[in-house]
Amino acid sequence: MINSRALLEQAHFLDELSPAGKDAIAAIATPRNLKKKEILFREGEKGRAVFLLATGHVRLSRHTPDGREMVIKIVQPGEFFAEVILFEIDHYPVTATVADPGVVLEIPRLQLHDLLAQREFRADFIAMLMKKQRYLADRLYQLTSAPVESRFVHFLKEHFGEAPEILLPFAKKEIAAAIGATPETFSRMILKLRRQRLLRVSNKTLHCAPSFWRLGNE
């Protein structure tokens, strides 16, 4: 049986939340096992819940006016997502699709609103959201200032650590979107890294040379 409280304890974005606040969320949260390509919610659907990803990865995407799918973000373990329905709009602005199987905590919107009516819980929860905003601001700065190779290395470190071999659960366009690059730019970067013998690609497995990881310091 999946322990909701234990999963909340592992979420680094919830460091600002008191033990009582975590207990309150655990009491209303429902753990769900995720299957690859499963859709948690679709763009435009009425928001019924917010989510905390415990393990795996979830792709957030939306459609452009001309009908193309655009990947907005790949959610990593420990992150809340869909919290926009608590404060701004009552429908999901993106589609959430499971990119890598795992576990998610589903937290009903109405019950979470009841908790937010409590001043102490509200203060802790807003502090948690501010921590996430600072993290996203730092990521945005990195995406706009660092070389694409450096952004790619940071992405891999963040999701997999400095492993010599990495089996990627993501498609090329998903990684490109996550590091703020076009698929074409991403493909050229991979070719360059292969020519420099910093990276070898076999199917969906990356074989990383030790010097590859130093690109993240640029």
Coordinates of C-alpha atoms in Angstrom, one line a residue:
M1 CA 0.0 0.0 0.0
I2 CA 1.3 3.4 -1.0
N3 CA 1.9 5.7 2.0
S4 CA 0.8 9.3 1.1
R5 CA 2.5 10.8 4.2
A6 CA 5.8 9.2 3.3
L7 CA 5.6 10.5 -0.2
L8 CA 4.9 14.0 1.0
E9 CA 8.0 13.8 3.2
Q10 CA 10.2 13.1 0.2
A11 CA 8.9 16.2 -1.8
H12 CA 11.6 18.9 -1.6
F13 CA 9.2 21.6 -2.5
L14 CA 7.2 20.8 0.7
D15 CA 10.1 21.7 3.1
E16 CA 8.2 24.9 3.9
L17 CA 5.1 23.0 5.0
S18 CA 4.7 22.1 8.7
P19 CA 4.3 18.4 9.8
A20 CA 0.6 19.3 10.6
G21 CA 0.2 20.7 7.1
K22 CA 1.7 17.6 5.5
D23 CA -0.7 15.4 7.7
A24 CA -3.6 17.5 6.5
I25 CA -2.7 17.0 2.8
A26 CA -2.0 13.3 3.3
A27 CA -5.5 12.8 4.8
I28 CA -7.2 14.0 1.6
A29 CA -4.7 12.8 -1.0
T30 CA -5.2 9.7 -3.1
P31 CA -2.0 7.9 -4.5
R32 CA -2.2 6.7 -8.1
N33 CA 0.1 4.5 -10.1
L34 CA 0.8 6.0 -13.5
K35 CA 1.1 4.1 -16.8
K36 CA 3.1 5.4 -19.7
K37 CA 1.1 7.7 -22.0
E38 CA -1.8 7.8 -19.5
I39 CA -3.5 11.2 -19.5
L40 CA -4.1 12.8 -16.1
F41 CA -6.1 15.7 -17.5
R42 CA -6.7 17.5 -20.7
E43 CA -6.3 21.1 -21.7
G44 CA -9.6 22.9 -21.1
E45 CA -11.1 20.3 -18.7
K46 CA -12.6 21.6 -15.5
G47 CA -10.0 21.4 -12.7
R48 CA -10.9 18.8 -10.1
A49 CA -7.6 18.2 -8.4
V50 CA -4.0 19.3 -8.1
F51 CA -1.1 16.8 -8.1
L52 CA 2.2 16.0 -6.5
L53 CA 4.5 13.8 -8.5
A54 CA 6.2 11.2 -6.3
T55 CA 8.1 9.2 -8.9
G56 CA 8.2 9.1 -12.7
H57 CA 7.8 12.1 -15.1
V58 CA 4.8 13.9 -16.5
R59 CA 4.8 16.0 -19.6
L60 CA 2.7 19.2 -19.7
S61 CA 1.7 20.4 -23.1
R62 CA -0.7 22.6 -24.9
H63 CA -1.8 23.2 -28.5
T64 CA -0.9 26.3 -30.5
P65 CA -3.5 28.1 -32.6
D66 CA -2.4 26.2 -35.7
G67 CA -3.0 22.8 -33.9
R68 CA 0.6 21.9 -33.1
E69 CA 1.4 20.4 -29.7
M70 CA 3.9 22.4 -27.7
V71 CA 5.7 20.8 -24.6
I72 CA 5.7 23.3 -21.8
K73 CA 7.4 21.4 -19.1
I74 CA 8.5 18.0 -17.9
V75 CA 7.4 17.6 -14.2
Q76 CA 10.0 15.9 -12.0
P77 CA 9.5 14.0 -8.7
G78 CA 8.7 16.3 -5.8
E79 CA 6.9 18.9 -7.8
F80 CA 3.3 20.1 -7.4
F81 CA 1.5 20.8 -10.7
A82 CA -1.9 22.1 -11.8
E83 CA -2.0 24.4 -8.8
V84 CA -3.2 27.2 -11.1
I85 CA -6.8 26.0 -10.6
L86 CA -6.6 26.9 -7.0
F87 CA -6.2 30.6 -7.5
E88 CA -6.5 31.8 -11.1
I89 CA -8.8 29.7 -13.4
D90 CA -11.1 26.7 -12.9
H91 CA -9.9 24.7 -15.8
Y92 CA -6.6 23.1 -16.8
P93 CA -4.5 25.2 -19.2
V94 CA -2.4 22.3 -20.3
T95 CA -2.6 18.5 -20.9
A96 CA -0.7 16.2 -18.5
T97 CA 0.6 13.0 -20.0
V98 CA 2.7 10.4 -18.3
A99 CA 6.1 10.3 -19.9
D100 CA 7.7 7.8 -17.4
P101 CA 5.6 5.5 -15.2
G102 CA 5.5 6.3 -11.5
V103 CA 3.2 7.5 -8.7
V104 CA 1.3 10.7 -8.2
L105 CA -0.7 12.0 -5.3
E106 CA -4.1 13.4 -6.4
I107 CA -5.4 16.2 -4.1
P108 CA -9.0 17.2 -4.6
R109 CA -9.4 20.9 -5.3
L110 CA -12.4 21.5 -3.1
Q111 CA -10.9 19.8 0.0
L112 CA -7.6 21.7 -0.5
H113 CA -9.6 25.0 -0.7
D114 CA -11.1 24.1 2.7
L115 CA -7.5 23.7 4.1
L116 CA -6.5 27.0 2.6
A117 CA -9.2 28.7 4.6
Q118 CA -7.1 27.9 7.7
R119 CA -4.6 30.8 8.1
E120 CA -1.6 28.7 9.3
F121 CA -1.9 26.2 6.5
R122 CA -2.5 28.9 3.9
A123 CA 0.7 30.7 5.0
D124 CA 2.8 27.5 4.8
F125 CA 1.3 26.5 1.4
I126 CA 1.9 30.0 -0.1
A127 CA 5.5 29.7 1.1
M128 CA 5.8 26.4 -0.7
L129 CA 4.4 28.0 -3.9
M130 CA 6.9 30.9 -3.6
K131 CA 9.8 28.4 -3.3
K132 CA 8.6 26.8 -6.5
Q133 CA 8.3 30.2 -8.2
R134 CA 11.9 30.9 -7.3
Y135 CA 13.0 27.6 -8.7
L136 CA 11.2 28.3 -11.9
A137 CA 12.7 31.8 -12.1
D138 CA 16.2 30.3 -11.8
R139 CA 15.3 27.7 -14.5
L140 CA 14.1 30.5 -16.8
Y141 CA 17.4 32.4 -16.2
Q142 CA 19.4 29.3 -17.1
L143 CA 17.3 28.7 -20.2
T144 CA 17.9 32.2 -21.5
S145 CA 21.6 32.6 -20.6
A146 CA 23.4 29.2 -20.6
P147 CA 24.7 27.5 -23.8
V148 CA 22.4 24.7 -25.0
E149 CA 25.0 22.0 -24.2
S150 CA 25.1 23.3 -20.6
R151 CA 21.3 23.3 -20.3
F152 CA 21.2 19.7 -21.6
V153 CA 23.7 18.6 -19.0
H154 CA 21.8 20.3 -16.2
F155 CA 18.6 18.6 -17.4
L156 CA 20.2 15.2 -17.2
K157 CA 21.8 15.8 -13.8
E158 CA 18.5 17.0 -12.4
H159 CA 16.6 14.0 -13.6
F160 CA 19.2 11.2 -13.5
G161 CA 22.3 12.3 -11.8
E162 CA 25.8 11.9 -13.4
A163 CA 25.3 8.4 -14.6
P164 CA 27.6 6.9 -17.2
E165 CA 24.6 5.4 -19.0
I166 CA 21.1 6.9 -19.1
L167 CA 18.0 5.3 -20.6
L168 CA 15.8 8.2 -21.7
P169 CA 12.1 7.9 -21.2
F170 CA 11.4 11.1 -23.2
A171 CA 11.1 11.8 -26.9
K172 CA 13.5 14.2 -28.5
K173 CA 11.0 17.0 -28.8
E174 CA 10.2 16.7 -25.1
I175 CA 13.8 17.1 -24.1
A176 CA 14.3 20.0 -26.6
A177 CA 11.3 21.8 -25.1
A178 CA 12.5 21.2 -21.6
I179 CA 15.9 22.9 -22.3
G180 CA 14.4 25.7 -24.4
A181 CA 15.7 24.5 -27.8
T182 CA 14.1 23.5 -31.1
P183 CA 14.2 19.9 -32.1
E184 CA 16.6 20.9 -34.9
T185 CA 19.0 22.6 -32.6
F186 CA 18.8 19.7 -30.2
S187 CA 19.7 17.2 -33.0
R188 CA 22.7 19.4 -34.1
M189 CA 23.9 19.5 -30.5
I190 CA 23.7 15.7 -30.2
L191 CA 25.7 15.3 -33.4
K192 CA 28.3 17.8 -32.2
L193 CA 28.7 16.0 -28.9
R194 CA 29.0 12.6 -30.7
R195 CA 31.7 14.0 -33.0
Q196 CA 33.6 15.3 -29.9
R197 CA 33.2 11.8 -28.4
L198 CA 31.6 13.2 -25.3
L199 CA 28.4 11.3 -25.9
R200 CA 27.4 8.1 -27.6
V201 CA 23.8 7.3 -28.4
S202 CA 22.4 3.7 -28.8
N203 CA 18.6 3.6 -29.3
K204 CA 17.4 5.6 -26.3
T205 CA 20.5 5.1 -24.2
L206 CA 23.0 7.8 -23.7
H207 CA 26.6 6.8 -22.9
C208 CA 28.3 9.8 -21.3
A209 CA 32.0 10.4 -21.1
P210 CA 33.3 11.8 -17.8
S211 CA 34.2 15.0 -19.5
F212 CA 30.6 15.4 -20.8
W213 CA 29.4 16.3 -17.3
R214 CA 31.9 19.3 -17.1
L215 CA 29.8 21.0 -19.8
G216 CA 27.3 21.8 -17.0
N217 CA 29.8 24.3 -15.5
E218 CA 29.9 26.5 -18.6

